[in-house]
CSV table of C-alpha atoms (C1' of nucleotides) and ligand atoms in Angstrom, one decimal:
chain,number,residue,atom,x,y,z
J,112,UNK,CA,36.8,45.2,10.5
J,113,UNK,CA,34.1,42.5,10.2
J,114,UNK,CA,32.1,41.3,13.2
J,115,UNK,CA,32.0,37.6,14.1
J,116,UNK,CA,28.6,37.3,12.4
J,117,UNK,CA,29.6,39.0,9.2
J,118,UNK,CA,32.7,36.8,9.0
J,119,UNK,CA,30.5,33.7,9.3
J,120,UNK,CA,28.1,34.8,6.6
J,121,UNK,CA,30.9,35.8,4.3
J,122,UNK,CA,32.7,32.4,4.7
J,123,UNK,CA,29.4,30.5,4.2
J,124,UNK,CA,28.7,32.5,1.0
J,125,UNK,CA,32.2,31.9,-0.3
J,126,UNK,CA,31.9,28.2,0.2
J,127,UNK,CA,28.5,28.0,-1.3
J,128,UNK,CA,29.7,29.9,-4.3
J,129,UNK,CA,32.4,27.4,-5.0
J,130,UNK,CA,35.2,29.9,-4.3
J,131,UNK,CA,33.4,32.8,-5.9
J,132,UNK,CA,32.3,31.1,-9.2
J,133,UNK,CA,28.6,30.7,-8.8
J,134,UNK,CA,26.1,33.1,-7.4
J,135,UNK,CA,24.3,32.1,-4.2
J,136,UNK,CA,20.6,32.3,-3.2
J,137,UNK,CA,19.1,33.6,0.0
J,138,UNK,CA,17.6,30.2,1.1
J,139,UNK,CA,20.9,28.4,0.5
J,140,UNK,CA,22.7,30.8,2.8
J,141,UNK,CA,19.9,30.6,5.4
J,142,UNK,CA,20.1,26.8,5.4
J,143,UNK,CA,23.9,26.6,5.6
J,144,UNK,CA,24.1,29.1,8.4
J,145,UNK,CA,21.0,27.8,10.3
J,146,UNK,CA,19.1,31.0,10.2
J,147,UNK,CA,15.9,32.5,8.6
J,148,UNK,CA,15.8,33.9,5.0
J,149,UNK,CA,14.7,37.3,6.4
J,150,UNK,CA,17.8,37.5,8.5
J,151,UNK,CA,20.0,36.7,5.4
J,152,UNK,CA,18.4,39.4,3.4
J,153,UNK,CA,19.3,41.9,6.1
J,154,UNK,CA,22.9,40.7,6.3
J,155,UNK,CA,23.6,40.5,2.5
J,156,UNK,CA,22.6,44.1,2.3
J,157,UNK,CA,25.1,45.0,4.9
J,158,UNK,CA,27.9,42.9,3.2
J,159,UNK,CA,27.0,44.5,-0.1
J,160,UNK,CA,27.4,48.0,1.4
J,161,UNK,CA,30.9,46.9,2.5
J,162,UNK,CA,31.6,45.8,-1.1
J,163,UNK,CA,32.3,42.2,-0.1
J,164,UNK,CA,29.5,40.8,-2.2
J,165,UNK,CA,27.2,42.2,-4.9
J,166,UNK,CA,23.5,41.7,-4.2
J,167,UNK,CA,20.7,41.7,-6.7
J,168,UNK,CA,17.2,41.6,-5.2
J,169,UNK,CA,15.6,38.2,-5.7
J,170,UNK,CA,18.6,36.9,-7.7
J,171,UNK,CA,21.2,36.2,-5.0
J,172,UNK,CA,24.7,37.4,-4.3
J,173,UNK,CA,28.1,37.1,-5.8
J,174,UNK,CA,31.4,37.4,-3.9
J,175,UNK,CA,33.6,40.4,-5.0
J,176,UNK,CA,37.4,40.3,-5.2
J,177,UNK,CA,37.6,42.0,-1.8
J,178,UNK,CA,35.1,39.5,-0.4
J,179,UNK,CA,37.2,36.6,-1.7
J,180,UNK,CA,40.3,37.9,-0.1
J,181,UNK,CA,38.6,38.3,3.3
J,182,UNK,CA,36.9,34.9,3.1
J,183,UNK,CA,40.2,33.2,2.2
J,184,UNK,CA,41.9,34.9,5.2
J,185,UNK,CA,39.2,33.4,7.5
J,186,UNK,CA,39.5,30.0,5.9
J,187,UNK,CA,43.3,30.2,6.3
J,188,UNK,CA,42.9,30.7,10.0
J,189,UNK,CA,40.3,28.0,10.3
J,190,UNK,CA,42.6,25.4,8.6
J,191,UNK,CA,45.7,26.5,10.4
J,192,UNK,CA,44.0,26.1,13.8
J,193,UNK,CA,42.6,22.7,12.8
J,194,UNK,CA,46.1,21.6,11.9
J,195,UNK,CA,47.4,22.9,15.3
J,196,UNK,CA,44.7,21.0,17.1
J,197,UNK,CA,45.5,17.7,15.4
J,198,UNK,CA,49.2,18.0,15.0
J,199,UNK,CA,50.1,19.6,18.3
J,200,UNK,CA,47.3,19.0,20.8
J,201,UNK,CA,46.4,15.5,19.7
J,202,UNK,CA,42.8,16.1,18.7
J,203,UNK,CA,41.1,13.6,16.5
J,204,UNK,CA,40.4,14.9,13.0
J,205,UNK,CA,36.6,14.7,13.7
J,206,UNK,CA,36.8,16.8,16.8
J,207,UNK,CA,38.4,20.0,15.5
J,208,UNK,CA,35.8,21.7,13.4
J,209,UNK,CA,33.7,23.4,16.1
J,210,UNK,CA,36.7,24.7,18.0
J,211,UNK,CA,38.2,26.0,14.8
J,212,UNK,CA,34.9,27.7,14.0
J,213,UNK,CA,35.5,29.8,17.1
J,214,UNK,CA,39.3,30.2,16.7
J,215,UNK,CA,39.1,31.5,13.1
J,216,UNK,CA,37.7,34.8,14.4
J,217,UNK,CA,40.6,35.7,16.6
J,218,UNK,CA,42.0,39.0,15.3
J,219,UNK,CA,45.8,39.0,15.3
J,220,UNK,CA,47.9,38.9,12.1
J,221,UNK,CA,51.0,38.3,14.1
J,222,UNK,CA,49.4,35.2,15.8
J,223,UNK,CA,48.6,33.6,12.5
J,224,UNK,CA,52.0,34.3,11.1
J,225,UNK,CA,53.7,32.7,14.1
J,226,UNK,CA,51.2,29.8,14.2
J,227,UNK,CA,51.9,29.1,10.5
J,228,UNK,CA,55.6,29.0,11.2
J,229,UNK,CA,55.2,26.9,14.3
J,230,UNK,CA,53.3,24.3,12.2
J,231,UNK,CA,56.0,24.4,9.5
J,232,UNK,CA,53.9,26.2,6.9
J,233,UNK,CA,51.5,23.3,6.2
J,234,UNK,CA,49.8,23.2,2.8
J,235,UNK,CA,46.8,21.3,3.9
J,236,UNK,CA,44.6,20.8,7.0
J,237,UNK,CA,43.8,17.5,8.7
J,238,UNK,CA,41.0,16.9,6.2
J,239,UNK,CA,43.3,17.5,3.2
J,240,UNK,CA,41.9,20.9,2.5
J,241,UNK,CA,44.4,23.4,1.1
J,242,UNK,CA,45.5,26.2,3.4
J,243,UNK,CA,45.6,29.5,1.5
J,244,UNK,CA,48.9,31.4,2.0
J,245,UNK,CA,49.3,34.9,3.4
J,246,UNK,CA,48.1,36.4,0.1
J,247,UNK,CA,45.1,34.0,-0.2
J,248,UNK,CA,46.8,31.9,-2.8
J,249,UNK,CA,45.7,28.3,-2.9
J,250,UNK,CA,47.9,25.6,-4.5
J,251,UNK,CA,45.4,23.1,-6.0
J,252,UNK,CA,46.3,19.7,-7.2
J,253,UNK,CA,43.8,18.2,-9.6
J,254,UNK,CA,41.8,15.8,-7.5
J,255,UNK,CA,39.1,13.2,-8.4
J,256,UNK,CA,36.7,11.3,-6.3
J,257,UNK,CA,37.7,7.8,-5.4
J,258,UNK,CA,34.6,6.7,-7.3
J,259,UNK,CA,36.1,8.1,-10.5
J,260,UNK,CA,39.5,6.6,-9.9
J,261,UNK,CA,40.6,3.9,-12.3
J,262,UNK,CA,42.1,0.6,-11.0
J,263,UNK,CA,45.6,2.0,-10.7
J,264,UNK,CA,46.9,3.2,-7.4
J,265,UNK,CA,45.7,6.5,-6.0
J,266,UNK,CA,46.6,8.5,-2.9
J,267,UNK,CA,43.9,9.8,-0.6
J,268,UNK,CA,44.2,13.6,-0.6
J,269,UNK,CA,41.1,15.0,1.1
J,270,UNK,CA,37.5,14.5,2.1
J,271,UNK,CA,34.5,16.4,0.7
J,272,UNK,CA,32.4,15.7,3.9
J,273,UNK,CA,34.1,16.8,7.1
J,274,UNK,CA,31.4,15.6,9.4
J,275,UNK,CA,32.5,13.8,12.6
J,276,UNK,CA,30.4,10.8,11.6
J,277,UNK,CA,32.1,10.4,8.2
J,278,UNK,CA,35.5,11.0,9.6
J,279,UNK,CA,35.0,8.4,12.4
J,280,UNK,CA,33.8,5.9,9.8
J,281,UNK,CA,37.0,6.5,7.7
J,282,UNK,CA,39.2,6.1,10.7
J,283,UNK,CA,37.5,2.8,11.6
J,284,UNK,CA,37.8,1.4,8.1
J,285,UNK,CA,41.5,2.4,8.0
J,286,UNK,CA,41.4,5.3,5.5
J,287,UNK,CA,43.5,8.3,6.2
J,288,UNK,CA,45.0,11.3,4.3
J,289,UNK,CA,48.1,10.1,2.5
J,290,UNK,CA,47.1,6.4,2.3
J,291,UNK,CA,47.7,4.6,-1.0
J,292,UNK,CA,44.6,2.9,-2.2
J,293,UNK,CA,43.6,0.8,-5.2
J,294,UNK,CA,40.0,0.2,-6.3
J,295,UNK,CA,39.8,-3.5,-6.9
J,296,UNK,CA,36.2,-3.7,-8.0
J,297,UNK,CA,33.0,-1.7,-8.4
J,298,UNK,CA,30.0,-3.8,-7.4
J,299,UNK,CA,27.3,-3.7,-10.0
J,300,UNK,CA,24.6,-4.1,-7.4
J,301,UNK,CA,24.9,-0.8,-5.5
J,302,UNK,CA,28.0,0.8,-6.8
J,303,UNK,CA,30.0,0.1,-3.7
J,304,UNK,CA,33.8,-0.3,-4.0
J,305,UNK,CA,36.2,-3.0,-2.9
J,306,UNK,CA,39.5,-1.2,-2.2
J,307,UNK,CA,42.9,-2.2,-1.0
J,308,UNK,CA,44.6,0.1,1.5
J,309,UNK,CA,48.4,0.4,1.4
J,310,UNK,CA,48.6,-2.8,-0.5
J,311,UNK,CA,47.4,-4.8,2.5
J,312,UNK,CA,44.0,-4.2,4.0
J,313,UNK,CA,41.0,-5.0,1.8
J,314,UNK,CA,37.7,-3.2,2.7
J,315,UNK,CA,34.3,-2.4,1.1
J,316,UNK,CA,33.0,1.2,1.1
J,317,UNK,CA,29.6,2.5,-0.1
J,318,UNK,CA,29.2,4.5,-3.4
J,319,UNK,CA,28.4,7.6,-1.2
J,320,UNK,CA,31.6,7.2,0.7
J,321,UNK,CA,33.6,6.9,-2.5
J,322,UNK,CA,32.0,10.1,-3.7
J,323,UNK,CA,33.3,12.0,-0.6
J,324,UNK,CA,36.9,10.9,-0.8
J,325,UNK,CA,39.2,12.8,-3.1
J,326,UNK,CA,42.4,11.3,-4.5
J,327,UNK,CA,45.2,12.0,-7.0
J,328,UNK,CA,46.5,9.4,-9.4
P,55,UNK,CA,26.7,30.0,29.4
P,56,UNK,CA,28.0,33.5,29.6
P,57,UNK,CA,28.4,35.9,26.7
P,58,UNK,CA,31.8,37.3,25.7
P,59,UNK,CA,30.7,40.6,27.4
P,60,UNK,CA,29.5,39.0,30.6
P,61,UNK,CA,32.8,37.1,30.9
P,62,UNK,CA,34.8,40.3,30.5
P,63,UNK,CA,32.7,42.1,33.2
P,64,UNK,CA,33.0,39.1,35.6
P,65,UNK,CA,36.7,38.8,35.2
P,66,UNK,CA,37.2,42.6,35.7
P,67,UNK,CA,35.1,42.6,38.9
P,68,UNK,CA,36.9,39.5,40.2
P,69,UNK,CA,40.3,41.2,39.7
P,70,UNK,CA,39.1,44.5,41.2
P,71,UNK,CA,37.8,42.6,44.2
P,72,UNK,CA,41.2,41.1,44.9
P,73,UNK,CA,40.0,37.6,44.3
P,74,UNK,CA,36.6,38.1,45.8
P,75,UNK,CA,37.6,39.8,49.1
P,76,UNK,CA,36.6,43.4,48.6
P,77,UNK,CA,33.3,44.7,47.2
P,78,UNK,CA,33.6,46.7,44.0
P,79,UNK,CA,32.0,50.0,43.0
P,80,UNK,CA,30.3,50.9,39.8
P,81,UNK,CA,32.8,53.6,38.7
P,82,UNK,CA,35.8,51.3,39.3
P,83,UNK,CA,34.2,48.7,37.0
P,84,UNK,CA,33.4,51.4,34.4
P,85,UNK,CA,36.9,52.7,34.4
P,86,UNK,CA,38.6,49.2,34.3
P,87,UNK,CA,36.4,48.0,31.4
P,88,UNK,CA,36.4,51.3,29.5
P,89,UNK,CA,32.7,51.9,29.6
P,90,UNK,CA,30.1,54.2,31.2
P,91,UNK,CA,28.7,53.7,34.7
P,92,UNK,CA,25.2,53.5,33.3
P,93,UNK,CA,26.2,50.4,31.3
P,94,UNK,CA,27.8,48.9,34.3
P,95,UNK,CA,24.6,49.3,36.4
P,96,UNK,CA,22.7,47.4,33.7
P,97,UNK,CA,25.3,44.6,33.5
P,98,UNK,CA,25.7,44.1,37.2
P,99,UNK,CA,22.0,43.6,37.5
P,100,UNK,CA,22.2,40.8,34.9
P,101,UNK,CA,25.2,39.1,36.6
P,102,UNK,CA,23.4,39.3,39.9
P,103,UNK,CA,20.3,37.6,38.4
P,104,UNK,CA,22.7,34.8,37.3
P,105,UNK,CA,24.0,34.6,40.9
P,106,UNK,CA,27.6,35.4,39.9
P,107,UNK,CA,27.7,38.5,42.0
P,108,UNK,CA,25.5,40.1,44.7
P,109,UNK,CA,24.5,43.7,44.0
P,110,UNK,CA,23.4,46.3,46.5
P,111,UNK,CA,22.2,49.5,44.9
P,112,UNK,CA,24.6,52.3,45.5
P,113,UNK,CA,27.0,50.1,47.4
P,114,UNK,CA,28.7,48.0,44.8
P,115,UNK,CA,28.9,44.3,44.1
P,116,UNK,CA,30.5,41.2,45.7
P,117,UNK,CA,31.6,38.1,43.8
P,118,UNK,CA,29.7,34.9,44.8
P,119,UNK,CA,31.2,31.4,45.1
P,120,UNK,CA,29.8,30.6,41.7
P,121,UNK,CA,31.2,33.9,40.3
P,122,UNK,CA,34.6,33.1,41.6
P,123,UNK,CA,34.7,29.7,40.1
P,124,UNK,CA,33.7,31.1,36.7
P,125,UNK,CA,36.1,34.0,36.9
P,126,UNK,CA,38.9,31.6,37.7
P,127,UNK,CA,38.1,29.5,34.7
P,128,UNK,CA,38.5,32.5,32.5
P,129,UNK,CA,41.7,33.6,34.1
P,130,UNK,CA,43.0,30.0,33.8
P,131,UNK,CA,42.4,30.1,30.0
P,132,UNK,CA,43.9,33.6,29.7
P,133,UNK,CA,47.1,32.6,31.4
P,134,UNK,CA,47.4,29.2,29.6
P,135,UNK,CA,47.1,31.0,26.3
P,136,UNK,CA,49.7,33.6,27.3
P,137,UNK,CA,52.0,30.8,28.2
P,138,UNK,CA,51.4,29.2,24.9
P,139,UNK,CA,52.1,32.4,23.0
P,140,UNK,CA,55.4,33.0,24.7
P,141,UNK,CA,56.7,29.4,25.1
P,142,UNK,CA,55.6,27.9,21.8
P,143,UNK,CA,55.0,30.8,19.4
P,144,UNK,CA,57.9,33.0,20.5
P,145,UNK,CA,55.8,36.1,21.4
P,146,UNK,CA,57.4,38.7,23.6
P,147,UNK,CA,55.9,38.8,27.1
P,148,UNK,CA,54.6,42.3,26.4
P,149,UNK,CA,52.7,41.3,23.3
P,150,UNK,CA,50.5,38.6,24.6
P,151,UNK,CA,47.8,40.3,26.6
P,152,UNK,CA,45.5,41.5,23.9
P,153,UNK,CA,45.5,38.2,22.0
P,154,UNK,CA,44.9,36.3,25.2
P,155,UNK,CA,42.0,38.7,25.9
P,156,UNK,CA,40.3,37.2,22.9
P,157,UNK,CA,41.5,33.6,23.3
P,158,UNK,CA,40.2,33.3,26.9
P,159,UNK,CA,36.6,33.3,25.5
P,160,UNK,CA,37.0,30.2,23.4
P,161,UNK,CA,34.5,27.6,24.7
P,162,UNK,CA,36.0,24.1,24.7
P,163,UNK,CA,36.9,22.3,27.9
P,164,UNK,CA,38.8,19.7,25.9
P,165,UNK,CA,40.9,22.3,24.3
P,166,UNK,CA,42.0,23.8,27.6
P,167,UNK,CA,42.8,20.4,29.0
P,168,UNK,CA,44.9,19.5,26.0
P,169,UNK,CA,46.6,22.9,25.9
P,170,UNK,CA,47.5,22.6,29.6
P,171,UNK,CA,49.0,19.2,28.9
P,172,UNK,CA,50.9,20.4,25.8
P,173,UNK,CA,52.4,23.2,27.9
P,174,UNK,CA,53.4,20.7,30.7
P,175,UNK,CA,50.9,21.9,33.3
P,176,UNK,CA,52.6,25.2,33.9
P,177,UNK,CA,52.0,26.9,37.3
P,178,UNK,CA,52.6,30.4,36.2
P,179,UNK,CA,52.1,32.6,33.1
P,180,UNK,CA,54.9,34.6,31.4
P,181,UNK,CA,54.3,37.4,33.9
P,182,UNK,CA,54.7,35.1,36.9
P,183,UNK,CA,50.9,35.1,37.6
P,184,UNK,CA,49.6,31.8,38.9
P,185,UNK,CA,47.5,29.6,36.7
P,186,UNK,CA,44.5,28.2,38.5
P,187,UNK,CA,44.1,24.4,38.1
P,188,UNK,CA,41.1,22.7,36.6
P,189,UNK,CA,39.2,23.2,39.9
P,190,UNK,CA,40.1,26.8,40.2
P,191,UNK,CA,42.7,26.2,42.9
P,192,UNK,CA,45.7,28.6,43.0
P,193,UNK,CA,48.9,27.7,44.6
P,194,UNK,CA,50.2,31.0,46.1
P,195,UNK,CA,53.7,31.6,47.4
P,196,UNK,CA,54.0,34.5,49.8
P,197,UNK,CA,55.4,37.3,47.7
P,198,UNK,CA,56.6,40.8,48.6
P,199,UNK,CA,57.4,43.8,46.4
P,200,UNK,CA,61.1,44.3,45.6
P,201,UNK,CA,60.8,47.6,47.5
P,202,UNK,CA,60.0,45.7,50.6
P,203,UNK,CA,62.8,43.2,50.1
P,204,UNK,CA,65.8,43.3,52.5
P,205,UNK,CA,69.3,43.2,51.4
P,206,UNK,CA,69.5,39.4,51.1
P,207,UNK,CA,69.0,37.8,47.7
P,208,UNK,CA,65.5,37.5,46.3
P,209,UNK,CA,64.0,35.8,43.2
P,210,UNK,CA,61.8,37.7,40.8
P,211,UNK,CA,58.4,35.9,40.8
P,212,UNK,CA,55.9,38.2,39.0
P,213,UNK,CA,54.9,41.7,38.0
P,214,UNK,CA,51.9,43.6,39.3
P,215,UNK,CA,51.8,45.8,36.2
P,216,UNK,CA,51.6,43.8,32.9
P,217,UNK,CA,51.5,46.7,30.6
P,218,UNK,CA,53.7,46.4,27.5
P,219,UNK,CA,55.6,49.6,28.4
P,220,UNK,CA,56.6,48.3,31.9
P,221,UNK,CA,57.5,44.8,30.5
P,222,UNK,CA,59.6,46.4,27.8
P,223,UNK,CA,61.4,48.5,30.4
P,224,UNK,CA,62.1,45.4,32.5
P,225,UNK,CA,63.5,43.5,29.5
P,226,UNK,CA,65.7,46.4,28.6
P,227,UNK,CA,67.1,46.7,32.1
P,228,UNK,CA,67.7,42.9,32.2
P,229,UNK,CA,65.0,41.9,34.7
P,230,UNK,CA,63.1,38.7,34.1
P,231,UNK,CA,61.0,36.1,35.9
P,232,UNK,CA,63.3,33.8,37.8
P,233,UNK,CA,66.2,36.2,38.0
P,234,UNK,CA,68.1,36.4,41.3
P,235,UNK,CA,68.4,40.0,42.5
P,236,UNK,CA,69.9,41.7,45.5
P,237,UNK,CA,68.9,45.2,46.6
P,238,UNK,CA,72.2,47.0,47.3
P,239,UNK,CA,71.0,50.4,48.3
P,240,UNK,CA,67.8,52.4,48.6
P,241,UNK,CA,68.5,56.0,47.6
P,242,UNK,CA,67.2,58.5,50.2
P,243,UNK,CA,66.5,61.1,47.6
P,244,UNK,CA,63.7,59.5,45.6
P,245,UNK,CA,63.5,56.0,47.0
P,246,UNK,CA,65.0,54.4,43.9
P,247,UNK,CA,66.8,51.1,44.2
P,248,UNK,CA,70.3,50.0,43.2
P,249,UNK,CA,70.1,46.3,42.5
P,250,UNK,CA,72.4,43.6,41.3
P,251,UNK,CA,70.9,41.0,38.9
P,252,UNK,CA,72.2,37.4,39.0
P,253,UNK,CA,75.2,38.6,41.0
P,254,UNK,CA,76.6,40.5,38.0
P,255,UNK,CA,74.7,43.4,36.4
P,256,UNK,CA,74.1,46.5,38.6
P,257,UNK,CA,71.2,48.7,37.7
P,258,UNK,CA,69.0,51.5,39.1
P,259,UNK,CA,65.3,51.3,39.1
P,260,UNK,CA,62.6,53.7,40.3
P,261,UNK,CA,60.6,53.3,43.5
P,262,UNK,CA,57.5,52.8,41.3
P,263,UNK,CA,59.2,50.0,39.4
P,264,UNK,CA,60.2,48.4,42.7
P,265,UNK,CA,56.6,48.5,43.8
P,266,UNK,CA,55.5,46.6,40.7
P,267,UNK,CA,58.0,43.7,41.0
P,268,UNK,CA,57.1,40.8,43.2
P,269,UNK,CA,59.8,38.5,44.7
P,270,UNK,CA,60.3,35.7,47.2
P,271,UNK,CA,63.1,35.6,49.7
K,80,DT,C1',-0.7,32.3,-20.4
K,81,DA,C1',-3.1,32.4,-16.3
K,82,DT,C1',-2.8,30.5,-11.8
K,83,DA,C1',-0.5,28.1,-8.1
K,84,DA,C1',3.7,27.3,-5.6
K,85,DA,C1',8.0,28.6,-4.1
K,86,DG,C1',11.3,31.9,-2.9
K,87,DT,C1',12.4,36.6,-1.3
K,88,DT,C1',11.8,40.9,0.8
K,89,DT,C1',9.6,44.2,3.9
K,90,DA,C1',7.5,45.7,8.2
K,91,DG,C1',7.5,45.5,12.8
K,92,DA,C1',9.0,43.4,17.1
K,93,DT,C1',12.7,41.5,20.4
K,94,DT,C1',17.1,41.0,22.9
K,95,DA,C1',22.0,42.3,24.1
K,96,DG,C1',24.8,45.9,24.8
K,97,DT,C1',25.8,50.6,24.7
K,98,DC,C1',25.1,55.7,25.3
K,99,DT,C1',23.4,60.6,27.1
K,100,DA,C1',20.9,63.4,30.1
K,101,DA,C1',18.2,63.8,34.1
K,102,DA,C1',16.9,62.2,38.7
K,103,DA,C1',18.1,60.2,43.1
K,104,DA,C1',21.2,58.7,46.7
K,105,DT,C1',25.4,59.0,49.2
K,106,DT,C1',29.4,61.2,50.8
K,107,DT,C1',32.1,65.3,51.9
K,108,DA,C1',32.6,69.8,53.4
K,109,DT,C1',31.1,73.8,55.7
M,287,DA,C1',23.1,69.5,60.4
M,288,DT,C1',22.7,71.5,56.1
M,289,DA,C1',24.5,72.4,51.6
M,290,DA,C1',27.6,71.1,48.0
M,291,DA,C1',29.9,67.7,45.5
M,292,DT,C1',30.2,63.1,43.9
M,293,DT,C1',28.5,58.8,42.7
M,294,DT,C1',24.9,55.9,41.0
M,295,DT,C1',20.7,54.8,39.0
M,296,DT,C1',16.9,55.5,35.8
M,297,DA,C1',14.7,56.8,31.5
M,298,DG,C1',14.8,56.9,26.9
M,299,DA,C1',17.3,56.2,22.6
M,300,DC,C1',20.4,53.7,19.3
M,301,DT,C1',22.8,49.7,16.7
M,302,DA,C1',23.5,44.8,15.6
M,303,DA,C1',21.4,40.6,14.9
M,304,DT,C1',17.6,38.0,15.1
M,305,DC,C1',12.6,36.5,14.4
M,306,DT,C1',7.4,36.1,12.6
M,307,DA,C1',3.9,37.4,9.5
M,308,DA,C1',2.5,39.7,5.6
M,309,DA,C1',3.5,41.4,0.9
M,310,DC,C1',5.8,40.9,-3.2
M,311,DT,C1',8.5,38.6,-7.2
M,312,DT,C1',9.9,34.8,-9.7
M,313,DT,C1',9.3,30.1,-11.3
M,314,DA,C1',6.7,26.1,-12.2
M,315,DT,C1',2.4,23.9,-13.6
M,316,DA,C1',-1.7,23.2,-15.9
R,429,MN,MN1,32.9,30.7,12.7
R,430,MN,MN1,39.1,21.2,7.7
R,431,MN,MN1,38.4,39.3,27.2
R,432,MN,MN1,49.6,37.5,32.3
DNA sequence: TATAAAGTTTAGATTAGTCTAAAAATTTAT
DNA sequence: ATAAATTTTTAGACTAATCTAAACTTTATA
């Protein structure tokens, strides 16, 4: 069984590796987990001994099949708890991350099964991020950024940036998961977008915002 | 802020002290927390430095006002989570303790407030144990053991022993929190009780079981 | 391609929590 | 009241996770 700390490292590495595709360097991990490179070196050795990652001195780490499976289990818990907090307890979608960061480490397979059922087996968390199933399987729909969307209608599916500040901004503007939007115009000046939400509200969002919103068309 | 371990020690000491009344000895703590007396000595020094307990070498510890308040906050969380697990997730009352033992350490005042509200501000957990309010206040009704109950009707309020084995036994026999019971006879031989549950079912329970069931009359 | 810069690892120290074995204090029994 | 038994504390060691500073490797630059 992994410690709290080992779980946090493994999850961070998994995310940085884009789901196990890329290999990940020491400094990236250190930055993402807010620690020093020397500490990362120690920990990746430990995770490598447990066969969760492979580690090549000076050349970063790769997540193993086992590591992926464990990382996905943690991500599953994180996202189910976030869903619970928003759907059942009435949290705002920008408030849930830090609490879920703690709840994801609770050890009880039965609890997660029952929570999943209580929530009605949701397929995505409040940020639109897919919730892996019991076997770690993720059902991914092809998503593009709002910036890349053509002028046809698109549906908001998820956000790349889950920071409270960005989510607050979206709420204020009137953008939410599931909203139907249409890009009316791309301003030549700074790349900002004029969009219509649910056929009614017309708003302007920055190029950067557009890059952090994922949609399906 | 207290660490996971410090919280567990403080809660154990609070319980052993009967809510802060008695002073508690090193070996009792060691046994209750499944650790060695030497480790307890180290930890009580730390908790004393934080003014949560007072420590007199060789003569045990007492819980301070501050310590009580913090212990009650942890107990509040423990019991709210147990209530959630049973009421919302459908756990059996004997399955919840170990999970609540983890959940009680989640740090988020907002979470507990919202959970409390979601549960409808319950006053007791699945074992009938009172849930302290936000300020640590406990509303206690005078309870006696079923063994001490006279032959009038009594209502089952809580259990002294929350072990899975005892709770399983009670469920099998048909005893639950809120049931109306009447002691029909006390057997001279071994002190066991003949009781009628809800005016219908008649069962025999041991003296020891009777000592671990609390009722009001 | 040699040198500088950046990134990574190692060495050694620190803190929290735990343990065993030995020493000291308290309690119980004679 | 002394000795024996029990309880508690201290001393010293260990593991997990962290850090700083120094050494080493890789990459970028001239
Ligand atoms: Mn976490
Ligand atoms: Mn999320
Ligand atoms: Mn606990
Ligand atoms: Mn309980």
